[in-house]
CSV table of C-alpha atoms in Angstrom, one decimal:
chain,number,residue,atom,x,y,z
A,1096,MET,CA,0.0,0.0,0.0
A,1097,LEU,CA,2.8,2.5,0.9
A,1098,PRO,CA,4.6,2.3,-2.5
A,1099,MET,CA,1.3,3.0,-4.3
A,1100,LEU,CA,0.5,5.9,-2.0
A,1101,GLN,CA,3.9,7.4,-2.6
A,1102,ARG,CA,3.5,7.1,-6.4
A,1103,GLU,CA,0.1,8.8,-6.4
A,1104,VAL,CA,0.3,11.6,-3.8
A,1105,VAL,CA,4.0,12.4,-4.1
A,1106,ASP,CA,5.1,11.7,-7.7
A,1107,LYS,CA,1.9,12.2,-9.6
A,1108,HIS,CA,0.1,15.0,-7.7
A,1109,GLY,CA,2.8,16.5,-5.6
A,1110,TRP,CA,0.4,17.0,-2.7
A,1111,VAL,CA,2.9,16.1,0.0
A,1112,THR,CA,6.6,15.4,0.1
A,1113,GLN,CA,8.2,12.0,0.4
A,1114,GLU,CA,9.1,12.8,4.1
A,1115,ASP,CA,5.5,13.8,4.7
A,1116,VAL,CA,4.3,10.4,3.6
A,1117,LEU,CA,6.8,8.6,5.8
A,1118,ASP,CA,5.9,10.8,8.7
A,1119,CYS,CA,2.2,10.1,8.1
A,1120,TYR,CA,2.9,6.4,7.9
A,1121,ALA,CA,4.8,6.5,11.1
A,1122,ILE,CA,2.0,8.4,12.9
A,1123,GLY,CA,-0.5,6.0,11.3
A,1124,GLN,CA,1.2,3.2,13.0
A,1125,CYS,CA,1.0,4.8,16.5
A,1126,THR,CA,-2.6,5.9,16.3
A,1127,PRO,CA,-5.3,3.2,16.6
A,1128,GLY,CA,-7.0,1.7,13.5
A,1129,VAL,CA,-5.9,0.5,10.1
A,1130,ILE,CA,-2.5,2.0,9.1
A,1131,ALA,CA,-3.3,2.6,5.4
A,1132,VAL,CA,-6.6,4.3,6.3
A,1133,ASN,CA,-4.9,6.5,8.9
A,1134,THR,CA,-2.2,7.5,6.4
A,1135,ALA,CA,-4.8,8.5,3.8
A,1136,THR,CA,-6.7,10.5,6.5
A,1137,PHE,CA,-3.5,12.5,7.2
A,1138,VAL,CA,-2.7,13.2,3.6
A,1139,GLY,CA,-6.3,14.4,3.0
A,1140,TYR,CA,-6.2,16.5,6.1
A,1141,ARG,CA,-2.9,18.2,5.1
A,1142,GLN,CA,-4.4,19.1,1.7
A,1143,LYS,CA,-7.9,20.3,2.5
A,1144,GLY,CA,-8.5,20.1,6.3
A,1145,ALA,CA,-11.2,18.0,7.9
A,1146,LEU,CA,-13.2,17.7,4.7
A,1147,GLY,CA,-10.1,16.5,2.8
A,1148,GLY,CA,-9.5,13.9,5.6
A,1149,LEU,CA,-13.0,12.7,5.3
A,1150,VAL,CA,-13.0,12.4,1.5
A,1151,ALA,CA,-9.6,10.6,1.5
A,1152,THR,CA,-10.8,8.2,4.2
A,1153,LEU,CA,-14.0,7.3,2.3
A,1154,GLY,CA,-11.9,7.0,-0.9
A,1155,VAL,CA,-9.5,4.5,0.5
A,1156,ILE,CA,-12.2,2.2,1.9
A,1157,THR,CA,-14.6,2.3,-1.0
A,1158,PRO,CA,-12.9,-0.2,-3.3
A,1159,SER,CA,-12.6,-2.7,-0.4
A,1160,VAL,CA,-16.2,-2.3,0.6
A,1161,ILE,CA,-17.4,-3.0,-3.0
A,1162,ILE,CA,-15.1,-5.9,-3.7
A,1163,ILE,CA,-15.6,-7.6,-0.4
A,1164,THR,CA,-19.4,-7.1,-0.4
A,1165,LEU,CA,-19.6,-8.8,-3.8
A,1166,ILE,CA,-17.4,-11.7,-2.6
A,1167,ALA,CA,-19.4,-12.1,0.6
A,1168,LEU,CA,-22.7,-12.2,-1.2
A,1169,LEU,CA,-21.3,-14.7,-3.8
A,1170,LEU,CA,-19.8,-17.0,-1.1
A,1171,ARG,CA,-23.1,-17.0,0.8
A,1172,GLY,CA,-24.8,-18.3,-2.3
A,1173,PHE,CA,-22.4,-21.2,-2.7
A,1174,ALA,CA,-21.8,-21.9,1.0
A,1175,SER,CA,-23.4,-25.4,0.9
A,1176,ASN,CA,-21.8,-26.5,-2.4
A,1177,PRO,CA,-19.6,-29.5,-1.5
A,1178,PHE,CA,-16.7,-28.2,-3.7
A,1179,VAL,CA,-16.8,-24.9,-2.0
A,1180,VAL,CA,-16.9,-26.6,1.4
A,1181,HIS,CA,-13.8,-28.7,0.6
A,1182,ALA,CA,-12.0,-25.9,-1.1
A,1183,PHE,CA,-12.4,-23.7,2.0
A,1184,ALA,CA,-11.2,-26.5,4.3
A,1185,GLY,CA,-8.0,-26.4,2.3
A,1186,ILE,CA,-7.9,-22.6,2.1
A,1187,ARG,CA,-8.1,-22.4,5.9
A,1188,ILE,CA,-4.9,-24.5,6.1
A,1189,ALA,CA,-3.2,-22.0,3.7
A,1190,VAL,CA,-4.5,-19.2,6.1
A,1191,ALA,CA,-3.0,-21.1,9.1
A,1192,VAL,CA,0.4,-21.0,7.3
A,1193,LEU,CA,0.1,-17.4,6.4
A,1194,SER,CA,-1.0,-16.2,9.8
A,1195,LEU,CA,1.7,-18.3,11.6
A,1196,MET,CA,4.4,-16.6,9.4
A,1197,ALA,CA,2.8,-13.2,10.0
A,1198,VAL,CA,3.0,-13.7,13.8
A,1199,ILE,CA,6.7,-14.8,13.5
A,1200,LYS,CA,7.4,-11.6,11.5
A,1201,LEU,CA,5.6,-9.5,14.0
A,1202,TYR,CA,7.5,-11.2,16.8
A,1203,LYS,CA,10.8,-10.4,15.2
A,1204,SER,CA,10.0,-6.7,14.7
A,1205,GLY,CA,7.9,-5.9,17.8
A,1206,VAL,CA,9.1,-8.0,20.7
A,1207,LYS,CA,12.5,-7.1,22.2
A,1208,GLY,CA,14.3,-8.2,25.3
A,1209,ALA,CA,13.1,-10.2,28.3
A,1210,ALA,CA,10.5,-7.6,29.3
A,1211,GLY,CA,9.0,-7.7,25.8
A,1212,ASN,CA,8.8,-11.5,25.8
A,1213,ALA,CA,7.3,-11.5,29.2
A,1214,LEU,CA,4.6,-9.0,28.2
A,1215,MET,CA,3.8,-11.0,25.1
A,1216,ALA,CA,3.6,-14.3,27.0
A,1217,LEU,CA,1.4,-12.7,29.6
A,1218,SER,CA,-1.1,-11.2,27.1
A,1219,PHE,CA,-1.1,-14.5,25.2
A,1220,LEU,CA,-1.8,-16.6,28.3
A,1221,LEU,CA,-4.5,-14.2,29.7
A,1222,ARG,CA,-6.3,-14.2,26.3
A,1223,VAL,CA,-6.1,-18.0,25.7
A,1224,PHE,CA,-6.7,-19.4,29.1
A,1225,PHE,CA,-8.7,-16.7,30.9
A,1226,SER,CA,-10.5,-15.2,27.9
A,1227,VAL,CA,-9.5,-11.7,29.0
A,1228,SER,CA,-10.9,-9.1,26.6
A,1229,PRO,CA,-8.4,-7.7,24.1
A,1230,VAL,CA,-9.7,-4.2,25.0
A,1231,LEU,CA,-8.6,-4.6,28.6
A,1232,LEU,CA,-5.2,-5.9,27.7
A,1233,VAL,CA,-4.6,-3.0,25.3
A,1234,LEU,CA,-5.7,-0.5,27.9
A,1235,ALA,CA,-3.5,-2.2,30.5
A,1236,ALA,CA,-0.5,-1.9,28.2
A,1237,VAL,CA,-1.1,1.8,27.6
A,1238,ILE,CA,-1.6,2.6,31.3
A,1239,LEU,CA,1.5,0.6,32.1
A,1240,GLY,CA,3.5,2.6,29.6
A,1241,ILE,CA,2.3,5.9,31.0
A,1242,ILE,CA,3.0,4.8,34.6
A,1243,LEU,CA,6.5,3.6,33.9
A,1244,GLU,CA,7.3,6.8,32.0
A,1245,TRP,CA,5.9,8.9,34.8
A,1246,VAL,CA,7.9,7.1,37.4
A,1247,LYS,CA,11.0,7.5,35.3
A,1248,GLY,CA,10.3,11.2,35.0
A,1249,ARG,CA,9.9,11.6,38.7
A,1250,ARG,CA,13.1,9.8,39.4
A,1251,LYS,CA,15.0,12.0,37.0
A,1252,ALA,CA,13.5,15.1,38.7
A,1253,ALA,CA,14.5,13.8,42.1
B,718,MET,CA,-30.4,-4.1,17.2
B,719,THR,CA,-27.8,-6.2,15.4
B,720,ILE,CA,-26.8,-3.0,13.5
B,721,LEU,CA,-26.2,-1.1,16.8
B,722,LEU,CA,-24.1,-3.9,18.1
B,723,LEU,CA,-22.1,-4.0,14.9
B,724,ILE,CA,-21.4,-0.3,15.2
B,725,LEU,CA,-20.4,-0.6,18.8
B,726,GLU,CA,-18.2,-3.6,18.3
B,727,PHE,CA,-16.4,-2.3,15.2
B,728,PHE,CA,-16.0,1.2,16.8
B,729,LYS,CA,-14.3,-0.6,19.7
B,730,THR,CA,-12.1,-2.6,17.3
B,731,GLY,CA,-11.1,0.6,15.5
B,732,LEU,CA,-10.3,2.3,18.7
B,733,PHE,CA,-8.2,-0.5,20.3
B,734,SER,CA,-6.5,-2.2,17.5
B,735,VAL,CA,-3.1,-0.6,17.1
B,736,GLY,CA,-0.4,-1.7,14.7
B,737,GLY,CA,-2.5,-2.6,11.6
B,738,GLY,CA,-2.8,-5.8,9.7
B,739,LEU,CA,-3.9,-8.7,11.9
B,740,ALA,CA,-4.5,-6.4,14.9
B,741,THR,CA,-8.2,-6.7,14.3
B,742,LEU,CA,-8.1,-10.5,14.5
B,743,PRO,CA,-8.4,-10.8,18.3
B,744,PHE,CA,-11.4,-8.6,18.3
B,745,LEU,CA,-13.1,-10.6,15.6
B,746,TYR,CA,-12.6,-13.8,17.6
B,747,GLN,CA,-14.0,-12.1,20.7
B,748,MET,CA,-17.1,-11.1,18.7
B,749,SER,CA,-17.6,-14.6,17.5
B,750,GLU,CA,-17.4,-15.9,21.1
B,751,LYS,CA,-19.7,-13.2,22.4
B,752,TYR,CA,-22.5,-13.0,19.8
B,753,GLY,CA,-22.1,-16.1,17.7
B,754,TRP,CA,-22.5,-14.0,14.6
B,755,PHE,CA,-20.0,-16.3,12.9
B,756,THR,CA,-17.8,-19.3,13.7
B,757,GLY,CA,-14.1,-19.5,14.1
B,758,GLU,CA,-14.1,-21.2,10.6
B,759,ASP,CA,-15.8,-18.1,9.2
B,760,VAL,CA,-13.1,-15.9,10.6
B,761,ALA,CA,-10.4,-18.1,8.9
B,762,ASN,CA,-12.4,-17.9,5.6
B,763,MET,CA,-12.6,-14.1,5.9
B,764,LEU,CA,-8.9,-14.0,6.5
B,765,ALA,CA,-8.4,-15.9,3.3
B,766,VAL,CA,-10.6,-13.6,1.3
B,767,SER,CA,-8.8,-10.6,2.8
B,768,GLU,CA,-5.3,-12.0,2.0
B,769,SER,CA,-6.4,-12.6,-1.6
B,770,THR,CA,-7.9,-9.2,-2.4
B,771,PRO,CA,-6.4,-5.7,-2.4
B,772,GLY,CA,-7.0,-3.3,0.4
B,773,PRO,CA,-6.3,-3.2,4.1
B,774,ILE,CA,-7.2,-6.4,6.0
B,775,GLY,CA,-8.9,-4.6,8.8
B,776,VAL,CA,-11.3,-2.9,6.4
B,777,ASN,CA,-12.0,-6.1,4.5
B,778,MET,CA,-12.7,-8.0,7.7
B,779,ALA,CA,-15.2,-5.3,8.8
B,780,THR,CA,-17.0,-5.3,5.5
B,781,PHE,CA,-17.1,-9.1,5.3
B,782,THR,CA,-18.4,-9.5,8.8
B,783,GLY,CA,-21.0,-6.8,8.4
B,784,VAL,CA,-22.3,-8.3,5.2
B,785,THR,CA,-22.4,-11.8,6.7
B,786,VAL,CA,-24.2,-10.6,9.8
B,787,SER,CA,-26.7,-8.2,8.4
B,788,GLY,CA,-26.4,-7.7,4.6
B,789,VAL,CA,-25.0,-5.0,2.4
B,790,LEU,CA,-26.0,-2.2,4.8
B,791,GLY,CA,-24.3,-4.0,7.6
B,792,GLY,CA,-21.1,-4.2,5.6
B,793,VAL,CA,-21.0,-0.4,4.9
B,794,ILE,CA,-21.9,0.5,8.5
B,795,ALA,CA,-19.4,-1.9,10.1
B,796,THR,CA,-16.6,-0.5,7.9
B,797,LEU,CA,-17.6,3.1,8.7
B,798,ALA,CA,-17.7,2.3,12.4
B,799,LEU,CA,-14.2,0.8,12.2
B,800,VAL,CA,-12.6,3.9,10.7
B,801,THR,CA,-14.5,6.5,12.7
B,802,PRO,CA,-12.4,6.4,15.9
B,803,SER,CA,-9.0,6.8,14.1
B,804,PHE,CA,-10.5,9.5,11.8
B,805,LEU,CA,-11.7,11.5,14.9
B,806,ILE,CA,-8.4,10.9,16.7
B,807,ILE,CA,-6.4,12.1,13.7
B,808,LEU,CA,-8.5,15.2,13.4
B,809,ILE,CA,-8.0,16.0,17.0
B,810,ILE,CA,-4.3,15.5,17.1
B,811,ALA,CA,-3.5,16.6,13.6
B,812,LYS,CA,-2.2,20.0,14.6
B,813,ALA,CA,0.3,18.5,17.0
B,814,LEU,CA,1.1,15.3,15.1
B,815,GLN,CA,4.9,15.6,15.4
B,816,HIS,CA,4.7,16.3,19.1
B,817,PHE,CA,2.3,13.4,19.5
B,818,ARG,CA,4.6,10.9,18.0
B,819,GLU,CA,7.6,12.2,19.9
B,820,ASN,CA,5.8,12.5,23.2
B,821,ARG,CA,7.6,10.3,25.8
B,822,PHE,CA,4.3,8.9,27.1
B,823,VAL,CA,3.1,7.9,23.7
B,824,GLN,CA,6.5,6.3,23.0
B,825,SER,CA,6.5,4.4,26.3
B,826,SER,CA,2.9,3.2,25.8
B,827,LEU,CA,3.7,2.0,22.3
B,828,SER,CA,6.7,0.1,23.5
B,829,MET,CA,4.4,-1.8,26.0
B,830,LEU,CA,1.7,-2.1,23.4
B,831,ARG,CA,3.7,-3.8,20.7
B,832,PRO,CA,4.5,-7.0,22.6
B,833,VAL,CA,1.0,-7.2,24.1
B,834,SER,CA,-0.4,-6.9,20.6
B,835,VAL,CA,1.8,-9.7,19.3
B,836,GLY,CA,0.6,-11.9,22.2
B,837,LEU,CA,-3.0,-11.1,21.3
B,838,ILE,CA,-2.5,-11.9,17.6
B,839,ALA,CA,-0.7,-15.1,18.5
B,840,ALA,CA,-3.7,-16.1,20.6
B,841,ALA,CA,-6.0,-15.4,17.6
B,842,VAL,CA,-3.7,-17.5,15.4
B,843,ILE,CA,-4.3,-20.4,17.8
B,844,SER,CA,-8.0,-20.0,16.9
B,845,VAL,CA,-7.1,-20.1,13.2
B,846,PHE,CA,-5.4,-23.4,13.8
B,847,THR,CA,-8.3,-24.9,15.7
B,848,ALA,CA,-10.5,-23.8,12.8
B,849,SER,CA,-8.3,-25.5,10.2
B,850,LEU,CA,-6.0,-28.1,11.5
B,851,ILE,CA,-6.9,-29.2,15.0
B,852,SER,CA,-10.3,-30.3,16.2
B,853,LYS,CA,-11.0,-28.6,19.5
B,854,ASP,CA,-13.8,-31.1,20.4
B,855,ALA,CA,-11.5,-34.1,19.9
B,856,LEU,CA,-8.7,-32.3,21.8
B,857,PHE,CA,-11.0,-31.7,24.9
B,858,ALA,CA,-12.5,-35.2,24.7
B,859,GLY,CA,-9.0,-36.7,24.6
B,860,GLU,CA,-9.6,-38.5,21.4
B,861,TRP,CA,-6.0,-38.2,20.2
B,862,GLY,CA,-6.6,-40.2,17.1
B,863,SER,CA,-9.1,-37.8,15.6
B,864,ILE,CA,-7.6,-34.5,16.6
B,865,THR,CA,-6.3,-33.9,13.1
B,866,SER,CA,-6.3,-35.6,9.7
B,867,TRP,CA,-3.3,-36.8,7.8
B,868,GLY,CA,-4.5,-34.9,4.8
B,869,ALA,CA,-4.6,-31.7,6.7
B,870,VAL,CA,-1.2,-32.1,8.3
B,871,ALA,CA,0.4,-33.1,5.0
B,872,SER,CA,-1.2,-30.0,3.3
B,873,PHE,CA,0.0,-27.8,6.1
B,874,ALA,CA,3.6,-29.1,5.7
B,875,VAL,CA,3.6,-28.8,1.9
B,876,LEU,CA,2.1,-25.2,2.0
B,877,LEU,CA,4.6,-24.2,4.7
B,878,CYS,CA,7.5,-25.5,2.6
B,879,ILE,CA,6.2,-23.6,-0.5
B,880,TYR,CA,6.0,-20.5,1.6
B,881,LEU,CA,9.5,-20.8,3.0
B,882,LYS,CA,10.9,-21.6,-0.4
B,883,TRP,CA,9.2,-18.7,-2.2
B,884,LYS,CA,8.8,-16.0,0.3
B,885,LYS,CA,7.8,-13.4,-2.3
B,886,LEU,CA,4.8,-15.5,-3.4
B,887,HIS,CA,1.5,-13.6,-3.3
B,888,PRO,CA,-0.7,-15.1,-0.6
B,889,VAL,CA,-3.4,-15.7,-3.2
B,890,VAL,CA,-1.2,-18.4,-4.8
B,891,LEU,CA,-1.0,-20.2,-1.5
B,892,VAL,CA,-4.8,-19.8,-1.0
B,893,ALA,CA,-5.4,-21.3,-4.5
B,894,ILE,CA,-3.1,-24.3,-3.8
B,895,GLY,CA,-4.9,-24.8,-0.5
B,896,ALA,CA,-8.3,-24.8,-2.3
B,897,VAL,CA,-7.1,-27.4,-4.8
B,898,ALA,CA,-5.7,-29.6,-2.0
B,899,GLY,CA,-9.0,-29.3,-0.1
B,900,ILE,CA,-11.0,-30.5,-3.1
B,901,VAL,CA,-8.6,-33.2,-4.2
B,902,LEU,CA,-8.0,-34.6,-0.6
B,903,GLN,CA,-11.7,-34.0,0.4
B,904,LEU,CA,-10.6,-32.2,3.5
């Protein structure tokens, strides 16, 4: 998604600079939601304010909404077809491979040090064995981050 | 009523899933546990459709779930609900974007959030496995013989080897091979 965005908004239209896109992308990663959508919202906002942000956001989700709606309706019509049932049983195995690899990639880039591993293990165990809500775990992580930084700041001050 | 729940759930998903990509997955599994709108197998199927079509996975998942649960309108509404929180947040912080990113509290929160989010996604991937390879019922009943089928294990091994050999392969190719294996082996 990022290379395409660069081609369109930097090279073709010159709406923002290359650094702007990278900045937007970095900020898109640290605000909640879908990164590609966040990046589009930023670019739109920079160009034309809130309305620009709204239009860019709607623009980036429209193709997905149309394509996926068609596929979902189509699949529903064929859901009981035995070929489709068997095909999807095989497809789910391909998805298992893809998601396993995606998690390994995420692990390599996002989990560092003993503390990182411990946090990851804790959220994994709480989710799998105690069905703790993901919302609670995300909130706990944010609060923990704020508290740790606050304590650090106070120590420095003292 | 379902529409209101869809809005609430996807708004929540948009607000709390940080890091993009599979970050929405834990929330989808929670929805499936909570409301029974769809099964774990449906989520794995949705994931396959999302991996094989363009566009961000989070958005695709929202549309697919919405359409499955309450038709075309549901798809549009679920998707809008998903992007609303981040849209509002960006508008609010837009003026101070640089400061936001460099803020030490944001940085510190993100460094806690990243490993937690990997743990949550790993937990969701367990659910993908129980929807594709491992039978949860057999596992809990202790029927070791029927936990998985040889065909499924063999397909997994072959697909894994293909992925590792050709890392640049588009996911849709793997999905297509999986579909053929499913039909041929009657999985």
